Amino acid sequence: MEWYLPLIWALVIGFAVAMYVVLDGFDLGIGILFPFVGSDQERDQMMNTVAPFWDGNETWLVLGGAGLLVAFPVAYAILLPAFYLPVTLMLLGLVLRGVSFEFRWIAKTSKYLWNFAFAGGSTVAAFMQGVIVGGMVSGIKVQGTQYAGGSFDWFTPFALMCGFAMVAGYALLGATWLLMKTEGAVAEHARRYAMIALYAVLFFMAIVSLWTPIEHARIAERWFSLPNFLFFWPVPLVTAVLSFLCWYWLWKGNDFMPFWCAIALFFMGYSGLVISNFPYLVPPVLTVWETAAVPASQLFALMGTLFMFPILIGYTVFIYWIFRGKVREGEGYH
């Protein structure tokens, strides 16, 4: 039990984070694209595509964070001090995004301010999430089971580049979501933005793929040593195929397939992150077993989580099924 409980919790948290990245990713992506839209009518239509979903999407972030605290308190106690400022800015961005989402609908003369707040909050939240990922990949200084680094160790060129990459990735998710959910001018703009975002994503993916093994020998060894390479080479191959398919469907005028290709691209990037770092939860020092809570605490929390998990998944599937279809200009749920 002591061996497999941390693995189960790692799967639960990993699934929750993946769900958050995909589901809230297109929410944030819409905010990132906000400044590039010409009229408030188009912005209204964009926001109406996510109005029924965005609150529920953020639930997955709460589950991931709470799971980390309960199941891996040592990792939580190290990661939070290591990323105090990025986490704080991310949460402030999410709060600003949420407040502006509601206030924008009732504002008259100040709507432009809430447009700016929605775009700014979304962009800051997305950028900081990428910075956190980049900081974790770069490694965290630990002495024993305590954080031994400084307040700005996360502030590196690699982490900042990962921040821009995350913004581009979320913009791709947002644009392809709009393409799938809208018609008319918004859909036309979304197709153009999706193509630009795809090129940006491919650029950043290439940079990350080259930079990471050059700067981090442990990751290079994980990917390129034998027999690992024989098992892992399909990841970049599938990623290349998905990138081409996303471009192809955008070019052919398909409204639905680009979104699913974008999700699959995120999944491949997530898979690469797991391959590079597992079983380290605090790279490159502490594993999931070394940071886990006592088995009794893990088991108790897992019982409640497994009870709520089907409810959360069921609600997510239900709400997306109910509000399926395109949102036309003048229609909405807000």
mmCIF file of C-alpha atoms in Angstrom:
data_model
loop_
_atom_site.group_PDB
_atom_site.id
_atom_site.type_symbol
_atom_site.label_atom_id
_atom_site.label_comp_id
_atom_site.label_asym_id
_atom_site.label_seq_id
_atom_site.Cartn_x
_atom_site.Cartn_y
_atom_site.Cartn_z
ATOM 1 C CA MET A 1 0.000 0.000 0.000
ATOM 2 C CA GLU A 2 2.822 2.407 0.834
ATOM 3 C CA TRP A 3 4.171 1.839 -2.663
ATOM 4 C CA TYR A 4 1.088 2.295 -4.825
ATOM 5 C CA LEU A 5 -0.862 4.994 -2.952
ATOM 6 C CA PRO A 6 1.516 7.803 -4.042
ATOM 7 C CA LEU A 7 1.249 6.529 -7.623
ATOM 8 C CA ILE A 8 -2.551 6.642 -7.482
ATOM 9 C CA TRP A 9 -2.428 10.163 -6.104
ATOM 10 C CA ALA A 10 0.078 11.195 -8.773
ATOM 11 C CA LEU A 11 -2.359 9.920 -11.416
ATOM 12 C CA VAL A 12 -5.285 11.758 -9.805
ATOM 13 C CA ILE A 13 -3.396 15.046 -9.591
ATOM 14 C CA GLY A 14 -1.910 14.604 -13.059
ATOM 15 C CA PHE A 15 -5.360 13.983 -14.527
ATOM 16 C CA ALA A 16 -6.818 17.002 -12.711
ATOM 17 C CA VAL A 17 -4.030 19.278 -13.952
ATOM 18 C CA ALA A 18 -4.410 17.966 -17.511
ATOM 19 C CA MET A 19 -8.163 18.594 -17.400
ATOM 20 C CA TYR A 20 -7.575 22.105 -16.100
ATOM 21 C CA VAL A 21 -5.000 22.919 -18.768
ATOM 22 C CA VAL A 22 -7.302 21.794 -21.579
ATOM 23 C CA LEU A 23 -10.614 23.111 -20.253
ATOM 24 C CA ASP A 24 -9.494 26.398 -18.747
ATOM 25 C CA GLY A 25 -6.881 26.732 -21.466
ATOM 26 C CA PHE A 26 -9.385 27.751 -24.115
ATOM 27 C CA ASP A 27 -11.031 30.120 -21.584
ATOM 28 C CA LEU A 28 -7.711 31.844 -21.054
ATOM 29 C CA GLY A 29 -7.024 31.672 -24.776
ATOM 30 C CA ILE A 30 -10.164 33.664 -25.517
ATOM 31 C CA GLY A 31 -8.973 36.336 -23.094
ATOM 32 C CA ILE A 32 -5.552 36.380 -24.758
ATOM 33 C CA LEU A 33 -7.240 36.972 -28.135
ATOM 34 C CA PHE A 34 -9.532 39.697 -26.779
ATOM 35 C CA PRO A 35 -7.349 42.690 -27.779
ATOM 36 C CA PHE A 36 -7.244 41.522 -31.403
ATOM 37 C CA VAL A 37 -11.025 41.620 -31.903
ATOM 38 C CA GLY A 38 -12.509 44.761 -33.411
ATOM 39 C CA SER A 39 -15.962 45.121 -31.854
ATOM 40 C CA ASP A 40 -17.704 44.562 -28.531
ATOM 41 C CA GLN A 41 -20.357 42.518 -30.326
ATOM 42 C CA GLU A 42 -17.704 40.009 -31.345
ATOM 43 C CA ARG A 43 -16.277 40.008 -27.822
ATOM 44 C CA ASP A 44 -19.761 39.325 -26.449
ATOM 45 C CA GLN A 45 -20.075 36.348 -28.761
ATOM 46 C CA MET A 46 -16.642 35.079 -27.708
ATOM 47 C CA MET A 47 -17.487 35.279 -24.013
ATOM 48 C CA ASN A 48 -20.854 33.629 -24.544
ATOM 49 C CA THR A 49 -19.116 30.528 -25.878
ATOM 50 C CA VAL A 50 -17.524 29.915 -22.458
ATOM 51 C CA ALA A 51 -20.122 31.455 -20.125
ATOM 52 C CA PRO A 52 -21.671 28.088 -19.131
ATOM 53 C CA PHE A 53 -18.307 26.396 -18.562
ATOM 54 C CA TRP A 54 -15.613 28.618 -17.122
ATOM 55 C CA ASP A 55 -16.528 28.305 -13.428
ATOM 56 C CA GLY A 56 -16.551 24.519 -13.631
ATOM 57 C CA ASN A 57 -13.308 24.447 -15.581
ATOM 58 C CA GLU A 58 -11.408 26.046 -12.704
ATOM 59 C CA THR A 59 -12.622 23.316 -10.328
ATOM 60 C CA TRP A 60 -9.934 21.054 -11.745
ATOM 61 C CA LEU A 61 -7.220 23.482 -10.611
ATOM 62 C CA VAL A 62 -8.652 23.428 -7.085
ATOM 63 C CA LEU A 63 -8.639 19.621 -7.127
ATOM 64 C CA GLY A 64 -5.031 19.507 -8.305
ATOM 65 C CA GLY A 65 -3.814 22.019 -5.715
ATOM 66 C CA ALA A 66 -5.756 20.470 -2.851
ATOM 67 C CA GLY A 67 -4.575 17.001 -3.853
ATOM 68 C CA LEU A 68 -0.960 18.164 -3.806
ATOM 69 C CA LEU A 69 -1.397 19.596 -0.300
ATOM 70 C CA VAL A 70 -3.104 16.493 1.093
ATOM 71 C CA ALA A 71 -1.154 13.722 -0.632
ATOM 72 C CA PHE A 72 2.286 15.318 -1.027
ATOM 73 C CA PRO A 73 2.693 17.891 1.764
ATOM 74 C CA VAL A 74 6.491 17.885 1.498
ATOM 75 C CA ALA A 75 6.320 18.769 -2.196
ATOM 76 C CA TYR A 76 3.692 21.422 -1.474
ATOM 77 C CA ALA A 77 5.912 22.958 1.228
ATOM 78 C CA ILE A 78 8.822 23.153 -1.226
ATOM 79 C CA LEU A 79 7.055 24.184 -4.423
ATOM 80 C CA LEU A 80 5.011 27.004 -2.932
ATOM 81 C CA PRO A 81 8.010 28.971 -1.555
ATOM 82 C CA ALA A 82 9.895 28.273 -4.782
ATOM 83 C CA PHE A 83 7.106 29.869 -6.838
ATOM 84 C CA TYR A 84 5.473 32.324 -4.447
ATOM 85 C CA LEU A 85 5.462 35.234 -6.885
ATOM 86 C CA PRO A 86 4.391 33.311 -10.029
ATOM 87 C CA VAL A 87 1.631 31.514 -8.112
ATOM 88 C CA THR A 88 0.424 34.783 -6.573
ATOM 89 C CA LEU A 89 0.394 36.550 -9.936
ATOM 90 C CA MET A 90 -1.363 33.587 -11.538
ATOM 91 C CA LEU A 91 -4.102 33.622 -8.902
ATOM 92 C CA LEU A 92 -4.478 37.397 -9.166
ATOM 93 C CA GLY A 93 -4.790 37.018 -12.925
ATOM 94 C CA LEU A 94 -7.493 34.376 -12.512
ATOM 95 C CA VAL A 95 -9.350 36.568 -10.006
ATOM 96 C CA LEU A 96 -9.124 39.588 -12.307
ATOM 97 C CA ARG A 97 -10.314 37.460 -15.210
ATOM 98 C CA GLY A 98 -13.295 36.190 -13.179
ATOM 99 C CA VAL A 99 -14.306 39.616 -11.866
ATOM 100 C CA SER A 100 -14.046 41.227 -15.289
ATOM 101 C CA PHE A 101 -16.066 38.383 -16.823
ATOM 102 C CA GLU A 102 -19.040 39.286 -14.618
ATOM 103 C CA PHE A 103 -18.657 43.074 -14.465
ATOM 104 C CA ARG A 104 -18.196 43.488 -18.189
ATOM 105 C CA TRP A 105 -21.810 42.465 -18.847
ATOM 106 C CA ILE A 106 -23.265 45.209 -16.671
ATOM 107 C CA ALA A 107 -20.748 47.951 -17.464
ATOM 108 C CA LYS A 108 -21.810 50.758 -19.767
ATOM 109 C CA THR A 109 -19.213 53.491 -19.991
ATOM 110 C CA SER A 110 -16.389 51.419 -18.459
ATOM 111 C CA LYS A 111 -16.671 48.295 -20.617
ATOM 112 C CA TYR A 112 -13.318 49.020 -22.242
ATOM 113 C CA LEU A 113 -11.646 48.800 -18.824
ATOM 114 C CA TRP A 114 -13.152 45.366 -18.191
ATOM 115 C CA ASN A 115 -12.089 44.284 -21.676
ATOM 116 C CA PHE A 116 -8.544 45.223 -20.743
ATOM 117 C CA ALA A 117 -8.843 43.485 -17.353
ATOM 118 C CA PHE A 118 -10.172 40.292 -18.934
ATOM 119 C CA ALA A 119 -7.368 40.199 -21.488
ATOM 120 C CA GLY A 120 -4.699 41.161 -18.952
ATOM 121 C CA GLY A 121 -5.828 38.686 -16.303
ATOM 122 C CA SER A 122 -6.006 35.851 -18.823
ATOM 123 C CA THR A 123 -2.578 36.608 -20.280
ATOM 124 C CA VAL A 124 -0.870 36.969 -16.900
ATOM 125 C CA ALA A 125 -2.403 33.725 -15.612
ATOM 126 C CA ALA A 126 -1.341 31.825 -18.736
ATOM 127 C CA PHE A 127 2.170 33.286 -18.731
ATOM 128 C CA MET A 128 2.749 32.461 -15.070
ATOM 129 C CA GLN A 129 1.566 28.895 -15.530
ATOM 130 C CA GLY A 130 4.194 28.466 -18.215
ATOM 131 C CA VAL A 131 6.836 30.067 -16.005
ATOM 132 C CA ILE A 132 6.016 27.609 -13.205
ATOM 133 C CA VAL A 133 6.360 24.666 -15.587
ATOM 134 C CA GLY A 134 9.670 26.002 -16.880
ATOM 135 C CA GLY A 135 10.933 26.582 -13.357
ATOM 136 C CA MET A 136 10.100 23.018 -12.345
ATOM 137 C CA VAL A 137 11.836 21.573 -15.400
ATOM 138 C CA SER A 138 14.922 23.667 -14.624
ATOM 139 C CA GLY A 139 15.091 22.131 -11.162
ATOM 140 C CA ILE A 140 14.518 23.304 -7.611
ATOM 141 C CA LYS A 141 17.180 23.739 -4.934
ATOM 142 C CA VAL A 142 16.387 21.583 -1.925
ATOM 143 C CA GLN A 143 18.232 20.922 1.317
ATOM 144 C CA GLY A 144 16.784 17.906 3.062
ATOM 145 C CA THR A 145 13.058 18.441 2.661
ATOM 146 C CA GLN A 146 13.103 22.240 2.610
ATOM 147 C CA TYR A 147 13.408 24.777 -0.166
ATOM 148 C CA ALA A 148 16.955 26.135 -0.248
ATOM 149 C CA GLY A 149 16.761 28.569 -3.144
ATOM 150 C CA GLY A 150 15.927 32.240 -3.455
ATOM 151 C CA SER A 151 12.709 34.073 -4.193
ATOM 152 C CA PHE A 152 13.638 34.630 -7.847
ATOM 153 C CA ASP A 153 15.314 31.343 -8.781
ATOM 154 C CA TRP A 154 12.390 30.737 -11.130
ATOM 155 C CA PHE A 155 13.262 33.878 -13.109
ATOM 156 C CA THR A 156 15.353 32.304 -15.875
ATOM 157 C CA PRO A 157 15.354 32.698 -19.670
ATOM 158 C CA PHE A 158 14.085 29.129 -20.033
ATOM 159 C CA ALA A 159 11.154 29.694 -17.667
ATOM 160 C CA LEU A 160 10.225 32.973 -19.363
ATOM 161 C CA MET A 161 10.341 31.256 -22.737
ATOM 162 C CA CYS A 162 8.010 28.565 -21.365
ATOM 163 C CA GLY A 163 5.687 31.364 -20.248
ATOM 164 C CA PHE A 164 5.449 32.735 -23.779
ATOM 165 C CA ALA A 165 4.990 29.191 -25.090
ATOM 166 C CA MET A 166 2.036 28.654 -22.757
ATOM 167 C CA VAL A 167 0.431 31.902 -23.909
ATOM 168 C CA ALA A 168 0.776 30.766 -27.528
ATOM 169 C CA GLY A 169 -0.623 27.333 -26.688
ATOM 170 C CA TYR A 170 -3.650 28.729 -24.899
ATOM 171 C CA ALA A 171 -4.220 31.163 -27.763
ATOM 172 C CA LEU A 172 -4.315 28.161 -30.109
ATOM 173 C CA LEU A 173 -6.836 26.400 -27.876
ATOM 174 C CA GLY A 174 -8.946 29.547 -27.631
ATOM 175 C CA ALA A 175 -8.902 30.231 -31.367
ATOM 176 C CA THR A 176 -9.791 26.660 -32.324
ATOM 177 C CA TRP A 177 -12.556 26.633 -29.682
ATOM 178 C CA LEU A 178 -14.032 29.798 -31.194
ATOM 179 C CA LEU A 179 -13.764 28.267 -34.639
ATOM 180 C CA MET A 180 -15.763 25.275 -33.421
ATOM 181 C CA LYS A 181 -18.357 27.281 -31.470
ATOM 182 C CA THR A 182 -19.040 30.382 -33.577
ATOM 183 C CA GLU A 183 -20.036 31.532 -37.043
ATOM 184 C CA GLY A 184 -19.548 34.642 -39.128
ATOM 185 C CA ALA A 185 -16.870 37.231 -38.470
ATOM 186 C CA VAL A 186 -15.724 35.699 -35.176
ATOM 187 C CA ALA A 187 -15.124 32.321 -36.818
ATOM 188 C CA GLU A 188 -13.268 33.940 -39.724
ATOM 189 C CA HIS A 189 -10.993 35.819 -37.344
ATOM 190 C CA ALA A 190 -10.549 32.716 -35.190
ATOM 191 C CA ARG A 191 -9.272 30.695 -38.146
ATOM 192 C CA ARG A 192 -6.642 33.318 -38.899
ATOM 193 C CA TYR A 193 -5.623 33.609 -35.241
ATOM 194 C CA ALA A 194 -5.461 29.815 -34.942
ATOM 195 C CA MET A 195 -3.045 29.566 -37.848
ATOM 196 C CA ILE A 196 -0.798 32.264 -36.364
ATOM 197 C CA ALA A 197 -0.952 30.653 -32.916
ATOM 198 C CA LEU A 198 -0.116 27.245 -34.413
ATOM 199 C CA TYR A 199 3.030 28.647 -36.027
ATOM 200 C CA ALA A 200 3.986 30.214 -32.681
ATOM 201 C CA VAL A 201 3.367 26.932 -30.850
ATOM 202 C CA LEU A 202 5.512 25.001 -33.330
ATOM 203 C CA PHE A 203 8.296 27.563 -32.950
ATOM 204 C CA PHE A 204 8.271 27.328 -29.162
ATOM 205 C CA MET A 205 7.991 23.532 -29.226
ATOM 206 C CA ALA A 206 11.088 23.355 -31.397
ATOM 207 C CA ILE A 207 12.990 25.690 -29.063
ATOM 208 C CA VAL A 208 11.936 23.726 -25.966
ATOM 209 C CA SER A 209 12.801 20.400 -27.600
ATOM 210 C CA LEU A 210 16.321 21.624 -28.369
ATOM 211 C CA TRP A 211 16.945 23.720 -25.271
ATOM 212 C CA THR A 212 15.770 21.221 -22.655
ATOM 213 C CA PRO A 213 18.184 18.321 -23.338
ATOM 214 C CA ILE A 214 21.079 20.702 -23.969
ATOM 215 C CA GLU A 215 20.628 22.468 -20.624
ATOM 216 C CA HIS A 216 19.524 19.472 -18.541
ATOM 217 C CA ALA A 217 21.714 16.390 -18.841
ATOM 218 C CA ARG A 218 19.350 14.217 -16.782
ATOM 219 C CA ILE A 219 16.536 14.855 -19.275
ATOM 220 C CA ALA A 220 18.813 14.186 -22.256
ATOM 221 C CA GLU A 221 19.817 10.876 -20.697
ATOM 222 C CA ARG A 222 16.176 9.980 -20.044
ATOM 223 C CA TRP A 223 15.195 10.535 -23.680
ATOM 224 C CA PHE A 224 18.233 9.446 -25.677
ATOM 225 C CA SER A 225 19.750 6.566 -23.730
ATOM 226 C CA LEU A 226 18.932 3.014 -24.753
ATOM 227 C CA PRO A 227 16.491 1.361 -24.487
ATOM 228 C CA ASN A 228 14.484 4.503 -23.513
ATOM 229 C CA PHE A 229 14.808 6.052 -26.948
ATOM 230 C CA LEU A 230 13.109 3.030 -28.533
ATOM 231 C CA PHE A 231 10.026 3.628 -26.372
ATOM 232 C CA PHE A 232 9.912 7.431 -26.461
ATOM 233 C CA TRP A 233 10.589 8.255 -30.126
ATOM 234 C CA PRO A 234 6.871 7.987 -31.057
ATOM 235 C CA VAL A 235 6.170 11.099 -28.943
ATOM 236 C CA PRO A 236 7.889 13.613 -31.264
ATOM 237 C CA LEU A 237 6.662 11.681 -34.306
ATOM 238 C CA VAL A 238 3.015 11.816 -33.201
ATOM 239 C CA THR A 239 3.473 15.478 -32.275
ATOM 240 C CA ALA A 240 4.701 16.254 -35.790
ATOM 241 C CA VAL A 241 1.762 14.391 -37.335
ATOM 242 C CA LEU A 242 -0.732 16.220 -35.111
ATOM 243 C CA SER A 243 0.848 19.567 -35.979
ATOM 244 C CA PHE A 244 0.455 18.843 -39.679
ATOM 245 C CA LEU A 245 -3.144 17.677 -39.198
ATOM 246 C CA CYS A 246 -4.008 20.828 -37.252
ATOM 247 C CA TRP A 247 -2.550 22.975 -40.033
ATOM 248 C CA TYR A 248 -4.255 20.862 -42.702
ATOM 249 C CA TRP A 249 -7.734 21.098 -41.159
ATOM 250 C CA LEU A 250 -7.352 24.833 -40.646
ATOM 251 C CA TRP A 251 -6.294 25.240 -44.256
ATOM 252 C CA LYS A 252 -9.176 23.044 -45.504
ATOM 253 C CA GLY A 253 -11.748 25.095 -43.589
ATOM 254 C CA ASN A 254 -12.793 22.437 -41.074
ATOM 255 C CA ASP A 255 -14.423 23.913 -37.959
ATOM 256 C CA PHE A 256 -14.086 20.993 -35.548
ATOM 257 C CA MET A 257 -10.905 18.997 -36.092
ATOM 258 C CA PRO A 258 -8.394 21.800 -35.317
ATOM 259 C CA PHE A 259 -9.660 22.006 -31.722
ATOM 260 C CA TRP A 260 -9.195 18.284 -31.140
ATOM 261 C CA CYS A 261 -5.770 18.390 -32.765
ATOM 262 C CA ALA A 262 -4.822 21.270 -30.441
ATOM 263 C CA ILE A 263 -5.956 19.251 -27.421
ATOM 264 C CA ALA A 264 -3.934 16.277 -28.649
ATOM 265 C CA LEU A 265 -0.871 18.523 -29.046
ATOM 266 C CA PHE A 266 -1.230 19.618 -25.426
ATOM 267 C CA PHE A 267 -1.533 15.983 -24.392
ATOM 268 C CA MET A 268 1.706 15.133 -26.205
ATOM 269 C CA GLY A 269 3.476 18.061 -24.564
ATOM 270 C CA TYR A 270 2.147 16.930 -21.196
ATOM 271 C CA SER A 271 3.353 13.399 -21.924
ATOM 272 C CA GLY A 272 6.809 14.723 -22.715
ATOM 273 C CA LEU A 273 6.869 16.620 -19.432
ATOM 274 C CA VAL A 274 5.949 13.472 -17.501
ATOM 275 C CA ILE A 275 8.518 11.368 -19.356
ATOM 276 C CA SER A 276 11.227 13.934 -18.624
ATOM 277 C CA ASN A 277 10.567 14.189 -14.890
ATOM 278 C CA PHE A 278 8.757 11.138 -13.496
ATOM 279 C CA PRO A 279 9.039 9.968 -10.731
ATOM 280 C CA TYR A 280 10.358 13.314 -9.467
ATOM 281 C CA LEU A 281 7.705 15.595 -8.038
ATOM 282 C CA VAL A 282 10.343 18.131 -6.987
ATOM 283 C CA PRO A 283 12.832 17.820 -9.860
ATOM 284 C CA PRO A 284 15.515 16.638 -9.769
ATOM 285 C CA VAL A 285 15.689 15.646 -6.097
ATOM 286 C CA LEU A 286 12.530 14.273 -4.469
ATOM 287 C CA THR A 287 10.242 11.580 -5.866
ATOM 288 C CA VAL A 288 6.528 11.020 -5.306
ATOM 289 C CA TRP A 289 7.365 8.477 -2.601
ATOM 290 C CA GLU A 290 9.756 10.780 -0.753
ATOM 291 C CA THR A 291 7.243 13.639 -0.639
ATOM 292 C CA ALA A 292 4.112 11.606 0.140
ATOM 293 C CA ALA A 293 1.992 11.913 3.275
ATOM 294 C CA VAL A 294 1.569 8.955 5.625
ATOM 295 C CA PRO A 295 -0.481 6.130 4.054
ATOM 296 C CA ALA A 296 -3.429 6.622 6.418
ATOM 297 C CA SER A 297 -3.816 10.254 5.340
ATOM 298 C CA GLN A 298 -3.502 9.366 1.670
ATOM 299 C CA LEU A 299 -6.075 6.588 1.942
ATOM 300 C CA PHE A 300 -8.575 8.724 3.865
ATOM 301 C CA ALA A 301 -8.365 11.575 1.360
ATOM 302 C CA LEU A 302 -8.439 9.166 -1.571
ATOM 303 C CA MET A 303 -11.763 7.702 -0.441
ATOM 304 C CA GLY A 304 -13.410 11.120 -0.578
ATOM 305 C CA THR A 305 -11.719 11.989 -3.857
ATOM 306 C CA LEU A 306 -12.836 8.786 -5.556
ATOM 307 C CA PHE A 307 -16.387 9.501 -4.401
ATOM 308 C CA MET A 308 -16.366 13.023 -5.848
ATOM 309 C CA PHE A 309 -14.408 12.209 -9.001
ATOM 310 C CA PRO A 310 -17.270 10.562 -10.934
ATOM 311 C CA ILE A 311 -19.576 13.426 -9.931
ATOM 312 C CA LEU A 312 -17.130 16.016 -11.237
ATOM 313 C CA ILE A 313 -16.510 14.124 -14.457
ATOM 314 C CA GLY A 314 -20.226 13.491 -14.920
ATOM 315 C CA TYR A 315 -21.057 17.162 -14.406
ATOM 316 C CA THR A 316 -18.352 18.190 -16.874
ATOM 317 C CA VAL A 317 -19.610 15.806 -19.562
ATOM 318 C CA PHE A 318 -23.240 16.789 -18.913
ATOM 319 C CA ILE A 319 -22.700 20.542 -19.102
ATOM 320 C CA TYR A 320 -20.650 20.316 -22.298
ATOM 321 C CA TRP A 321 -23.302 18.085 -23.869
ATOM 322 C CA ILE A 322 -26.168 20.405 -22.907
ATOM 323 C CA PHE A 323 -24.444 23.491 -24.324
ATOM 324 C CA ARG A 324 -23.029 21.841 -27.431
ATOM 325 C CA GLY A 325 -23.400 23.495 -30.796
ATOM 326 C CA LYS A 326 -22.496 26.906 -32.135
ATOM 327 C CA VAL A 327 -23.210 30.237 -30.440
ATOM 328 C CA ARG A 328 -24.487 32.754 -32.966
ATOM 329 C CA GLU A 329 -24.312 36.527 -32.748
ATOM 330 C CA GLY A 330 -26.961 37.845 -30.381
ATOM 331 C CA GLU A 331 -27.346 34.496 -28.636
ATOM 332 C CA GLY A 332 -25.861 33.642 -25.277
ATOM 333 C CA TYR A 333 -26.266 32.206 -21.825
ATOM 334 C CA HIS A 334 -25.212 35.173 -19.716
#
